[in-house]
Tab-separated table of C-alpha atoms in Angstrom:
chain	number	residue	atom	x	y	z
A	1	MET	CA	4.687	-11.630	-3.358
A	2	SER	CA	6.029	-8.537	-5.088
A	3	TYR	CA	3.997	-5.826	-6.727
A	4	GLU	CA	5.634	-6.697	-10.070
A	5	PHE	CA	4.026	-10.157	-9.846
A	6	LEU	CA	0.626	-8.603	-9.043
A	7	ILE	CA	0.910	-6.273	-12.014
A	8	GLU	CA	1.836	-9.222	-14.220
A	9	MET	CA	-1.184	-11.191	-12.976
A	10	GLY	CA	-3.374	-8.139	-13.583
A	11	TRP	CA	-2.664	-7.690	-17.284
A	12	LYS	CA	-2.522	-11.427	-17.980
A	13	SER	CA	-5.896	-12.042	-16.334
A	14	ALA	CA	-7.315	-9.077	-18.246
A	15	LEU	CA	-6.183	-10.586	-21.556
A	16	ILE	CA	-7.615	-14.028	-20.740
A	17	ALA	CA	-10.960	-12.714	-19.463
A	18	GLY	CA	-11.259	-10.238	-22.330
A	19	ALA	CA	-10.540	-12.932	-24.913
A	20	ALA	CA	-13.167	-15.255	-23.395
A	21	LEU	CA	-15.811	-12.531	-23.297
A	22	GLY	CA	-15.028	-11.643	-26.918
A	23	LEU	CA	-15.353	-15.240	-28.053
A	24	ALA	CA	-18.633	-15.589	-26.162
A	25	ALA	CA	-19.929	-12.492	-27.926
A	26	LEU	CA	-18.989	-14.002	-31.295
A	27	LEU	CA	-21.071	-17.070	-30.366
A	28	ARG	CA	-24.236	-15.077	-29.625
A	29	SER	CA	-25.989	-16.944	-32.453
A	30	ARG	CA	-25.250	-20.263	-30.752
A	31	SER	CA	-26.803	-21.730	-27.600
A	32	ALA	CA	-26.155	-20.543	-24.057
A	33	ALA	CA	-24.513	-23.899	-23.273
A	34	ASP	CA	-21.816	-23.252	-25.897
A	35	ARG	CA	-21.133	-19.748	-24.604
A	36	GLY	CA	-21.044	-21.057	-21.057
A	37	ALA	CA	-18.510	-23.745	-22.017
A	38	VAL	CA	-16.104	-21.125	-23.399
A	39	LEU	CA	-16.471	-19.016	-20.259
A	40	LYS	CA	-15.866	-22.027	-18.006
A	41	VAL	CA	-12.629	-22.772	-19.882
A	42	ALA	CA	-11.534	-19.186	-19.234
A	43	VAL	CA	-12.284	-19.589	-15.501
A	44	ALA	CA	-10.120	-22.727	-15.367
A	45	LEU	CA	-7.272	-20.885	-17.106
A	46	LEU	CA	-7.514	-18.000	-14.650
A	47	LEU	CA	-7.245	-20.372	-11.702
A	48	ALA	CA	-4.186	-22.015	-13.259
A	49	LEU	CA	-2.569	-18.707	-14.226
A	50	PRO	CA	-0.523	-18.150	-11.000
A	51	LEU	CA	0.791	-21.727	-11.059
A	52	ILE	CA	1.770	-21.498	-14.720
A	53	ALA	CA	3.512	-18.147	-14.172
A	54	LEU	CA	5.456	-19.436	-11.155
A	55	PHE	CA	6.354	-22.987	-12.148
A	56	GLY	CA	5.727	-23.244	-15.890
A	57	PRO	CA	8.250	-22.617	-18.671
A	58	ALA	CA	8.691	-18.948	-19.492
A	59	LEU	CA	8.224	-17.595	-23.001
A	60	GLU	CA	10.761	-14.764	-22.959
A	61	ILE	CA	10.346	-11.809	-25.311
A	62	ALA	CA	12.939	-9.055	-25.649
A	63	ALA	CA	11.330	-5.763	-24.645
A	64	GLY	CA	14.005	-3.261	-25.716
A	65	THR	CA	17.424	-2.223	-24.543
A	66	ALA	CA	18.317	-2.531	-20.927
A	67	PRO	CA	19.168	0.818	-19.356
A	68	ALA	CA	22.857	1.475	-18.849
A	69	THR	CA	24.057	1.434	-15.292
A	70	PRO	CA	25.241	4.927	-14.300
A	71	VAL	CA	28.838	5.140	-13.165
A	72	LEU	CA	29.098	6.733	-9.758
A	73	SER	CA	32.221	8.081	-8.173
A	74	ALA	CA	33.252	6.905	-4.755
A	75	ALA	CA	32.016	10.145	-3.190
A	76	ASP	CA	28.596	9.804	-4.846
A	77	ALA	CA	28.374	6.167	-3.822
A	78	MET	CA	29.076	7.110	-0.217
A	79	ALA	CA	26.524	9.921	-0.381
A	80	THR	CA	23.733	7.587	-1.436
A	81	VAL	CA	24.145	5.310	1.594
A	82	PRO	CA	21.745	6.306	4.427
A	83	VAL	CA	23.640	7.164	7.592
A	84	ASP	CA	22.370	7.128	11.143
A	85	LEU	CA	23.248	10.585	12.531
A	86	ALA	CA	23.386	9.325	16.100
A	87	THR	CA	26.093	6.731	15.489
A	88	ASP	CA	27.549	7.854	12.109
A	89	ALA	CA	26.926	4.309	10.867
A	90	PRO	CA	25.006	3.205	7.783
A	91	ALA	CA	21.331	3.060	8.682
A	92	ALA	CA	19.562	-0.270	8.338
A	93	ALA	CA	17.053	-0.462	5.501
A	94	SER	CA	13.464	-0.288	6.778
A	95	SER	CA	10.852	-2.768	5.593
A	96	TRP	CA	8.487	0.121	4.865
A	97	ASP	CA	10.894	1.461	2.223
A	98	ASP	CA	9.844	-1.445	-0.030
A	99	PRO	CA	6.329	-0.966	-1.513
A	100	SER	CA	5.945	-4.735	-1.939
A	101	LEU	CA	4.628	-5.083	1.625
A	102	LEU	CA	1.990	-2.404	1.063
A	103	PHE	CA	0.841	-4.026	-2.184
A	104	PHE	CA	0.682	-7.436	-0.493
A	105	LEU	CA	-1.428	-6.102	2.400
A	106	LEU	CA	-3.804	-4.376	-0.018
A	107	TYR	CA	-4.139	-7.523	-2.132
A	108	ALA	CA	-4.655	-9.756	0.918
A	109	GLY	CA	-7.385	-7.430	2.197
A	110	GLY	CA	-9.322	-7.675	-1.064
A	111	VAL	CA	-8.996	-11.463	-1.144
A	112	ALA	CA	-10.187	-11.695	2.470
A	113	MET	CA	-13.305	-9.623	1.709
A	114	VAL	CA	-14.354	-11.706	-1.318
A	115	VAL	CA	-13.574	-15.043	0.348
A	116	GLY	CA	-15.357	-13.951	3.525
A	117	ARG	CA	-18.509	-13.138	1.587
A	118	LEU	CA	-18.357	-16.495	-0.209
A	119	LEU	CA	-17.891	-18.431	3.050
A	120	ALA	CA	-20.746	-16.529	4.700
A	121	GLY	CA	-23.058	-17.537	1.846
A	122	LEU	CA	-21.998	-21.177	2.057
A	123	LEU	CA	-22.573	-21.239	5.813
A	124	THR	CA	-26.036	-19.734	5.298
A	125	LEU	CA	-26.932	-22.429	2.775
A	126	ARG	CA	-25.643	-25.113	5.128
A	127	ARG	CA	-27.710	-23.729	8.011
A	128	TRP	CA	-30.859	-23.559	5.887
A	129	THR	CA	-30.341	-27.123	4.668
A	130	ARG	CA	-29.888	-28.509	8.176
A	131	ALA	CA	-33.081	-26.830	9.353
A	132	ALA	CA	-35.081	-27.869	6.262
A	133	ARG	CA	-37.562	-30.760	6.044
A	134	GLU	CA	-38.198	-33.364	3.346
A	135	VAL	CA	-41.012	-32.594	0.909
A	136	GLU	CA	-43.778	-35.194	1.247
A	137	CYS	CA	-46.207	-33.756	-1.320
A	138	PRO	CA	-46.906	-36.407	-4.015
A	139	ALA	CA	-47.149	-33.807	-6.789
A	140	TRP	CA	-43.660	-32.513	-6.062
A	141	ARG	CA	-42.216	-36.000	-5.654
A	142	ASP	CA	-43.669	-37.139	-8.990
A	143	ALA	CA	-42.389	-34.012	-10.750
A	144	LEU	CA	-38.906	-34.659	-9.339
A	145	ALA	CA	-38.952	-38.222	-10.654
A	146	ARG	CA	-40.144	-37.163	-14.124
A	147	SER	CA	-37.390	-34.518	-14.389
A	148	GLY	CA	-34.690	-37.082	-13.531
A	149	GLY	CA	-33.904	-35.769	-10.073
A	150	ASP	CA	-34.150	-39.133	-8.347
A	151	ALA	CA	-31.532	-40.589	-10.697
A	152	LEU	CA	-29.131	-37.764	-9.760
A	153	GLY	CA	-29.690	-38.273	-6.016
A	154	ILE	CA	-31.220	-34.830	-5.484
A	155	ARG	CA	-32.831	-34.141	-2.090
A	156	LEU	CA	-36.002	-32.049	-2.243
A	157	LEU	CA	-36.367	-29.970	0.947
A	158	VAL	CA	-38.557	-27.124	2.159
A	159	SER	CA	-37.009	-24.300	4.172
A	160	ASP	CA	-38.635	-21.574	6.266
A	161	ASP	CA	-35.780	-19.141	5.454
A	162	ALA	CA	-35.612	-19.500	1.670
A	163	ARG	CA	-37.502	-16.957	-0.431
A	164	SER	CA	-37.421	-18.727	-3.793
A	165	PRO	CA	-36.425	-22.150	-5.155
A	166	LEU	CA	-32.664	-22.707	-5.390
A	167	SER	CA	-30.182	-25.535	-5.788
A	168	TRP	CA	-26.674	-26.084	-4.516
A	169	GLY	CA	-24.245	-28.884	-3.642
A	170	PHE	CA	-21.915	-31.207	-5.500
A	171	ARG	CA	-21.821	-34.677	-3.952
A	172	ARG	CA	-25.280	-34.490	-2.369
A	173	PRO	CA	-27.124	-31.805	-4.346
A	174	VAL	CA	-30.104	-30.148	-2.697
A	175	VAL	CA	-33.121	-28.296	-4.064
A	176	LEU	CA	-34.580	-25.942	-1.436
A	177	LEU	CA	-38.185	-24.777	-1.763
A	178	ASP	CA	-39.829	-21.968	0.169
A	179	ARG	CA	-43.292	-22.297	1.767
A	180	ASP	CA	-45.067	-20.254	-0.912
A	181	THR	CA	-43.635	-22.403	-3.683
A	182	LEU	CA	-44.619	-25.592	-1.874
A	183	ARG	CA	-48.253	-24.389	-1.868
A	184	ALA	CA	-48.228	-24.188	-5.698
A	185	PRO	CA	-47.844	-27.786	-6.891
A	186	GLU	CA	-49.024	-26.792	-10.386
A	187	GLU	CA	-45.631	-25.064	-10.847
A	188	ALA	CA	-43.605	-28.105	-9.739
A	189	GLU	CA	-42.933	-29.324	-13.274
A	190	ALA	CA	-41.362	-26.034	-14.481
A	191	ILE	CA	-39.406	-25.258	-11.300
A	192	LEU	CA	-37.909	-28.712	-10.869
A	193	ALA	CA	-37.022	-28.939	-14.564
A	194	HIS	CA	-34.963	-25.770	-14.176
A	195	GLU	CA	-33.203	-26.780	-10.939
A	196	VAL	CA	-32.520	-30.368	-12.057
A	197	ALA	CA	-30.935	-28.968	-15.226
A	198	HIS	CA	-28.534	-26.941	-13.048
A	199	VAL	CA	-27.525	-30.068	-11.134
A	200	ALA	CA	-27.101	-32.161	-14.274
A	201	ARG	CA	-24.942	-29.497	-15.935
A	202	ARG	CA	-22.716	-29.099	-12.825
A	203	ASP	CA	-23.413	-25.368	-12.746
A	204	TRP	CA	-22.911	-25.001	-8.998
A	205	PRO	CA	-19.231	-26.185	-8.996
A	206	ALA	CA	-18.597	-23.899	-11.972
A	207	LEU	CA	-20.149	-21.014	-10.019
A	208	ILE	CA	-17.909	-21.662	-6.987
A	209	LEU	CA	-14.797	-21.829	-9.197
A	210	SER	CA	-15.806	-18.563	-10.834
A	211	ARG	CA	-16.182	-16.888	-7.423
A	212	THR	CA	-12.742	-18.230	-6.479
A	213	ALA	CA	-11.256	-16.616	-9.587
A	214	VAL	CA	-12.911	-13.354	-8.545
A	215	ALA	CA	-11.265	-13.661	-5.122
A	216	LEU	CA	-7.819	-14.138	-6.705
A	217	PHE	CA	-8.251	-11.339	-9.267
A	218	TRP	CA	-10.638	-9.025	-7.392
A	219	PHE	CA	-8.766	-5.976	-8.709
A	220	ASN	CA	-9.653	-6.832	-12.343
A	221	PRO	CA	-13.119	-5.642	-13.472
A	222	LEU	CA	-13.070	-7.996	-16.461
A	223	VAL	CA	-12.939	-10.990	-14.111
A	224	TRP	CA	-16.036	-9.685	-12.297
A	225	ARG	CA	-17.779	-9.368	-15.633
A	226	LEU	CA	-16.719	-12.915	-16.520
A	227	ASP	CA	-18.265	-14.201	-13.269
A	228	ARG	CA	-21.594	-12.500	-14.034
A	229	GLU	CA	-21.625	-13.927	-17.536
A	230	VAL	CA	-20.920	-17.463	-16.229
A	231	ALA	CA	-23.963	-17.222	-13.935
A	232	GLN	CA	-26.112	-15.680	-16.669
A	233	GLN	CA	-25.247	-18.305	-19.279
A	234	ALA	CA	-25.882	-21.056	-16.717
A	235	GLU	CA	-29.403	-19.698	-16.099
A	236	GLU	CA	-30.141	-19.403	-19.819
A	237	ALA	CA	-28.880	-22.927	-20.457
A	238	ALA	CA	-31.128	-24.267	-17.671
A	239	ASP	CA	-34.038	-22.316	-19.154
A	240	SER	CA	-33.374	-23.974	-22.489
A	241	GLU	CA	-33.620	-27.471	-21.002
A	242	ALA	CA	-36.681	-26.593	-18.912
A	243	ALA	CA	-38.485	-25.036	-21.886
A	244	ALA	CA	-38.024	-28.306	-23.759
A	245	LYS	CA	-40.126	-30.108	-21.081
A	246	VAL	CA	-42.658	-27.370	-20.288
A	247	ALA	CA	-44.609	-25.059	-22.567
A	248	PRO	CA	-42.491	-21.931	-23.165
A	249	ALA	CA	-45.333	-19.504	-22.356
A	250	ARG	CA	-46.105	-21.289	-19.090
A	251	TYR	CA	-42.428	-21.420	-18.151
A	252	ALA	CA	-41.971	-17.696	-18.887
A	253	GLN	CA	-44.966	-16.928	-16.648
A	254	THR	CA	-43.390	-19.025	-13.900
A	255	LEU	CA	-40.202	-16.990	-14.120
A	256	LEU	CA	-42.148	-13.748	-13.818
A	257	ASP	CA	-44.183	-14.994	-10.866
A	258	TRP	CA	-41.175	-16.082	-8.848
A	259	ALA	CA	-39.132	-13.038	-9.796
A	260	ARG	CA	-41.681	-10.884	-7.951
A	261	LEU	CA	-40.816	-12.717	-4.747
A	262	GLY	CA	-37.181	-11.701	-4.992
A	263	GLU	CA	-34.164	-13.892	-4.604
A	264	GLY	CA	-33.257	-12.645	-1.124
A	265	PRO	CA	-29.613	-12.242	-0.116
A	266	ALA	CA	-26.881	-12.889	-2.660
A	267	LEU	CA	-26.008	-16.540	-2.074
A	268	PRO	CA	-23.627	-18.853	-3.961
A	269	ALA	CA	-26.482	-20.915	-5.389
A	270	ASN	CA	-28.482	-21.325	-8.597
A	271	ALA	CA	-31.869	-19.619	-8.182
A	272	ILE	CA	-34.695	-19.640	-10.706
A	273	ALA	CA	-35.963	-16.215	-9.584
A	274	GLY	CA	-32.753	-14.310	-10.219
A	275	GLU	CA	-33.551	-10.761	-11.322
A	276	ARG	CA	-30.262	-10.320	-13.204
A	277	GLY	CA	-30.964	-10.681	-16.923
A	278	LEU	CA	-34.549	-11.779	-16.294
A	279	SER	CA	-36.013	-9.744	-19.159
A	280	ARG	CA	-33.472	-11.212	-21.552
A	281	ARG	CA	-34.276	-14.724	-20.366
A	282	VAL	CA	-38.041	-14.278	-20.783
A	283	LYS	CA	-37.604	-12.726	-24.221
A	284	ALA	CA	-35.330	-15.570	-25.321
A	285	ILE	CA	-37.919	-18.147	-24.155
A	286	LEU	CA	-40.803	-16.469	-25.961
A	287	ASP	CA	-38.755	-15.952	-29.156
A	288	GLY	CA	-37.658	-19.581	-29.212
A	289	ARG	CA	-33.934	-18.760	-29.056
A	290	VAL	CA	-33.423	-21.134	-26.124
A	291	ALA	CA	-34.000	-24.059	-28.501
A	292	ARG	CA	-30.800	-23.399	-30.452
A	293	PRO	CA	-28.542	-26.459	-30.919
A	294	SER	CA	-25.518	-26.914	-28.703
A	295	GLY	CA	-22.279	-28.849	-28.941
A	296	SER	CA	-21.441	-27.687	-32.460
A	297	GLY	CA	-17.973	-27.488	-33.949
A	298	TRP	CA	-17.987	-23.720	-33.554
A	299	ALA	CA	-18.218	-24.044	-29.774
A	300	VAL	CA	-15.389	-26.579	-29.649
A	301	ALA	CA	-13.257	-24.363	-31.882
A	302	ALA	CA	-13.970	-21.357	-29.650
A	303	ALA	CA	-12.949	-23.280	-26.508
A	304	LEU	CA	-9.748	-24.478	-28.181
A	305	GLY	CA	-9.072	-20.917	-29.371
A	306	CYS	CA	-9.458	-19.640	-25.815
A	307	VAL	CA	-6.935	-22.206	-24.598
A	308	ALA	CA	-4.544	-21.514	-27.484
A	309	SER	CA	-4.584	-17.767	-26.831
A	310	ALA	CA	-4.429	-17.975	-23.039
A	311	ALA	CA	-1.607	-20.505	-22.720
A	312	PRO	CA	1.064	-18.289	-24.350
A	313	VAL	CA	-0.192	-15.316	-22.336
A	314	ALA	CA	0.250	-17.258	-19.095
A	315	THR	CA	3.867	-18.128	-19.928
A	316	LEU	CA	4.742	-14.755	-21.455
A	317	GLU	CA	7.605	-12.868	-19.814
A	318	PHE	CA	9.154	-9.630	-21.027
A	319	VAL	CA	12.917	-9.380	-20.581
A	320	ALA	CA	15.424	-6.725	-21.574
A	321	ASP	CA	17.584	-7.313	-24.618
A	322	ALA	CA	20.994	-7.775	-23.002
A	323	ARG	CA	22.827	-7.936	-26.360
A	324	GLU	CA	22.296	-4.249	-27.037
A	325	ALA	CA	22.825	-3.087	-23.491
A	326	PRO	CA	26.111	-1.155	-23.014
A	327	ILE	CA	28.534	-2.515	-20.515
A	328	ALA	CA	28.896	-0.006	-17.724
A	329	PRO	CA	32.325	0.270	-16.089
A	330	THR	CA	32.359	-0.497	-12.444
A	331	ALA	CA	33.075	2.273	-9.968
A	332	PRO	CA	36.179	1.976	-7.752
A	333	ALA	CA	35.576	0.197	-4.503
A	334	THR	CA	37.283	2.879	-2.400
A	335	ALA	CA	37.868	6.573	-3.010
A	336	PRO	CA	41.514	7.617	-3.647
A	337	ALA	CA	43.183	9.187	-0.647
A	338	ALA	CA	43.692	12.957	-0.803
A	339	PRO	CA	47.341	14.019	-1.110
A	340	SER	CA	48.921	15.323	2.057
A	341	PRO	CA	50.331	18.884	2.219
A	342	VAL	CA	53.842	17.508	2.593
A	343	ALA	CA	53.528	15.423	-0.546
A	344	ALA	CA	52.137	18.404	-2.439
A	345	ARG	CA	55.322	20.415	-1.708
A	346	ARG	CA	57.686	17.812	-3.088
A	347	VAL	CA	59.741	18.524	-6.176
A	348	PRO	CA	58.212	16.914	-9.315
A	349	SER	CA	59.777	13.641	-10.259
A	350	ALA	CA	61.600	14.956	-13.357
A	351	VAL	CA	65.132	14.066	-14.463
A	352	LEU	CA	67.413	17.016	-13.629
A	353	ARG	CA	70.243	17.464	-16.074
A	354	VAL	CA	73.527	18.828	-14.658
A	355	PRO	CA	75.303	21.279	-17.017
A	356	GLY	CA	78.462	19.829	-18.451
A	357	ALA	CA	77.541	16.256	-17.731
A	358	PRO	CA	77.814	13.839	-20.679
A	359	SER	CA	74.584	12.715	-22.238
A	360	ALA	CA	73.606	9.105	-22.174
A	361	PRO	CA	75.143	7.310	-25.184
A	362	HIS	CA	72.756	6.047	-27.825
A	363	ALA	CA	72.673	2.436	-28.751
A	364	ALA	CA	75.271	1.449	-31.339
A	365	PRO	CA	74.134	0.033	-34.700
A	366	THR	CA	73.546	-3.647	-34.732
A	367	ALA	CA	75.952	-6.074	-36.475
A	368	PRO	CA	73.772	-6.699	-39.537
A	369	MET	CA	73.345	-3.010	-40.106
A	370	THR	CA	77.169	-2.404	-39.872
A	371	LEU	CA	77.857	-5.222	-42.353
A	372	ALA	CA	75.365	-3.803	-44.830
A	373	LEU	CA	76.898	-0.370	-44.645
A	374	ALA	CA	80.459	-1.785	-45.145
A	375	GLN	CA	79.443	-3.660	-48.289
A	376	ALA	CA	77.843	-0.473	-49.668
A	377	GLY	CA	81.143	1.361	-49.209
A	378	GLY	CA	79.888	3.707	-46.562
A	379	ALA	CA	80.614	4.192	-42.946
A	380	PRO	CA	78.079	3.779	-40.243
A	381	PRO	CA	76.374	7.044	-39.380
A	382	ALA	CA	77.410	8.860	-36.285
A	383	PRO	CA	75.074	8.686	-33.386
A	384	PRO	CA	72.729	11.652	-33.248
A	385	THR	CA	73.624	14.421	-30.896
A	386	ALA	CA	71.409	14.564	-27.831
A	387	VAL	CA	69.316	17.674	-27.728
A	388	ALA	CA	68.888	19.142	-24.294
A	389	LEU	CA	65.221	19.861	-23.579
A	390	PRO	CA	64.342	22.861	-21.458
A	391	GLU	CA	63.675	21.960	-17.913
A	392	PRO	CA	60.109	22.598	-16.744
A	393	ALA	CA	59.888	25.582	-14.501
A	394	ALA	CA	59.195	24.611	-10.959
A	395	ALA	CA	56.022	26.033	-9.507
A	396	PRO	CA	56.827	28.832	-7.066
A	397	GLU	CA	56.196	27.789	-3.551
A	398	PRO	CA	54.461	30.231	-1.247
A	399	MET	CA	56.947	31.799	1.165
A	400	VAL	CA	55.808	31.988	4.757
A	401	ASP	CA	57.664	34.447	7.097
A	402	GLY	CA	57.877	33.178	10.675
A	403	ASP	CA	58.663	36.686	12.074
A	404	GLU	CA	55.447	38.074	10.675
A	405	ILE	CA	53.478	35.234	12.235
A	406	ALA	CA	55.162	35.794	15.622
A	407	ALA	CA	54.535	39.545	15.452
A	408	GLY	CA	50.883	38.976	14.637
A	409	VAL	CA	50.515	36.555	17.545
A	410	GLU	CA	52.174	39.025	19.979
A	411	ALA	CA	49.920	41.856	18.786
A	412	ALA	CA	46.844	39.690	19.291
A	413	VAL	CA	47.985	38.731	22.801
A	414	ALA	CA	48.650	42.365	23.701
A	415	GLU	CA	45.232	43.404	22.452
A	416	VAL	CA	43.582	40.687	24.536
A	417	GLY	CA	45.548	41.843	27.614
A	418	ARG	CA	44.444	45.431	27.126
A	419	THR	CA	40.855	44.351	26.789
A	420	ILE	CA	41.041	42.343	30.005
A	421	GLU	CA	42.685	45.225	31.887
A	422	ALA	CA	40.055	47.720	30.762
A	423	ALA	CA	37.281	45.381	31.789
A	424	THR	CA	38.893	44.885	35.220
A	425	SER	CA	39.215	48.658	35.851
A	426	HIS	CA	35.621	49.255	34.880
A	427	ALA	CA	34.492	46.527	37.244
A	428	ALA	CA	36.550	47.999	40.165
A	429	ALA	CA	35.149	51.515	39.580
A	430	ALA	CA	31.613	50.163	39.527
A	431	ALA	CA	32.189	48.288	42.794
A	432	GLN	CA	33.626	51.427	44.515
A	433	HIS	CA	30.712	53.576	43.361
A	434	ALA	CA	28.266	51.007	44.713
A	435	ALA	CA	30.050	50.958	48.105
A	436	GLU	CA	29.967	54.776	48.379
A	437	ALA	CA	26.299	54.867	47.507
A	438	ALA	CA	25.602	52.238	50.178
A	439	ARG	CA	27.519	54.232	52.845
A	440	ALA	CA	25.669	57.450	51.966
A	441	GLY	CA	22.362	55.709	52.203
A	442	MET	CA	23.208	54.247	55.583
A	443	ALA	CA	24.249	57.711	56.906
A	444	ARG	CA	20.995	59.289	55.790
A	445	GLY	CA	19.071	56.476	57.419
A	446	ALA	CA	20.877	56.964	60.766
A	447	GLU	CA	20.203	60.746	60.747
A	448	GLY	CA	16.510	60.120	60.107
A	449	MET	CA	16.388	57.697	62.998
A	450	MET	CA	17.957	60.290	65.372
A	451	ARG	CA	15.400	62.908	64.441
A	452	GLY	CA	12.629	60.408	65.027
A	453	ALA	CA	13.994	59.623	68.531
A	454	ASP	CA	14.084	63.331	69.463
A	455	GLY	CA	10.500	63.768	68.340
A	456	MET	CA	9.425	60.829	70.420
A	457	GLU	CA	11.132	62.307	73.558
A	458	ARG	CA	9.391	65.657	73.123
A	459	GLY	CA	6.045	63.946	72.717
A	460	ALA	CA	6.585	61.957	75.902
A	461	ALA	CA	7.338	65.185	77.860
A	462	ARG	CA	4.161	66.817	76.640
A	463	MET	CA	2.142	63.801	77.586
A	464	GLN	CA	3.614	63.846	81.120
A	465	ALA	CA	2.774	67.549	81.547
A	466	GLU	CA	-0.778	67.011	80.407
A	467	ALA	CA	-1.140	64.091	82.807
A	468	ALA	CA	0.068	66.234	85.751
A	469	GLY	CA	-2.412	68.965	84.798
A	470	CYS	CA	-5.264	66.518	84.668
A	471	ALA	CA	-4.325	65.211	88.169
A	472	ALA	CA	-4.362	68.739	89.713
A	473	MET	CA	-7.779	69.656	88.293
A	474	PRO	CA	-9.942	67.795	90.964
A	475	ALA	CA	-8.154	69.524	93.965
A	476	THR	CA	-8.588	73.010	92.497
A	477	ALA	CA	-12.253	72.386	91.769
A	478	SER	CA	-12.914	71.193	95.341
A	479	ARG	CA	-11.302	74.307	96.843
A	480	LYS	CA	-13.384	76.608	94.667
A	481	PHE	CA	-16.559	74.767	95.692
A	482	ALA	CA	-15.725	75.119	99.432
A	483	ARG	CA	-15.157	78.873	99.053
A	484	ARG	CA	-18.557	79.284	97.359
A	485	ARG	CA	-20.350	77.474	100.188
A	486	ARG	CA	-18.752	79.542	102.872
A	487	ALA	CA	-19.633	82.655	100.987
A	488	ALA	CA	-23.204	81.576	100.818
A	489	GLY	CA	-23.396	80.781	104.541
A	490	ILE	CA	-24.128	77.282	104.190
């Protein structure tokens, strides 16, 4: 599915939905059933729109001149081809370069959201119905029989989850009552008249088809508006039939009482307590507008007009007017090869005339011409003298001196040799300087080591002398002590 097809479906669905809403507005003086019939026809056309556009005959309309195809040179054509830099080969076209995939994913996401909400509502209704119980109250059963519900095979159930009376189903329609409604049997006549009218008019299948059209054209706000109007006209039409069986004032009060309870979650069902358009419904009941006649010729004409305007729109297809489109020349398949230098130096292919050579003889007069000239008494004219045209001057060829090239090459080689020699001499001088510096450093280190050794020897001698002096000190002290004792007479 391309984005061009989605755009086509967008404007076509907008035209169909807009035309139906306009026709319904023109029928505002008629009954809600007539307006609802026109809107239901528009829903059916919207559902058939994709099939008609894909498989139906196309109504082609010229939409102007087709744009001329630009002529590209071979170099430009090669430049527009994407190239893979790693392999120097034309790059493969990526699927993300085409916006059709993005448009399809966006469209599929919207459809999934709308369909998911619809399926969730249907599953909720199915769960409530399975858990519901049959209504055994005689007042409710008698009201169902008087409203014609038994003849339609309607099941009257009470559910603990429902918040207000509602109806749904096609083959086996169901009317679900909540507990509060079941405790008010005086309201059974009005409520069941409204819900049975929905079942008799087949409003629930029309509601499901309308929600399906919303899922297909969720991007079109006019289709959403059409869906709301289908539901609104279905409620007003059911009010009209219920008000014919119940007093209008009592029925309007019933609507107000059950609208206070709220309709709960948005479910795909027909509910009497719907808050959408409630004030308009009550006002229409009290003013007596719900009793307007239905099935008039104006309604049939409006439905046929909706079909007549929507059918050409569904098959409409704009095409370019090929008769006025200029024919664009095709570009060459391959680029012409560039001339080689050898071919560029060739002598131009001109006829060289050698001086003194005879010119090419001109053709002699034909036999009829010679006979005509002889009868006239004249001689055939001499052939015209060939006029030598000046030869085109040959373009001077650039002269290239081989000696100059050789001299330049020798000078370049000599310069390179001198550069290498200078670099080598600098490197040798640097190496010699480094060696001399290393030898001088080593000599200074050896001299320092010698001086350190001499200092260590002198220190050792001093230490030995001090040790000898310390050893002689006890003997000298003992001799001095002995002399003092003898002097004292001890």
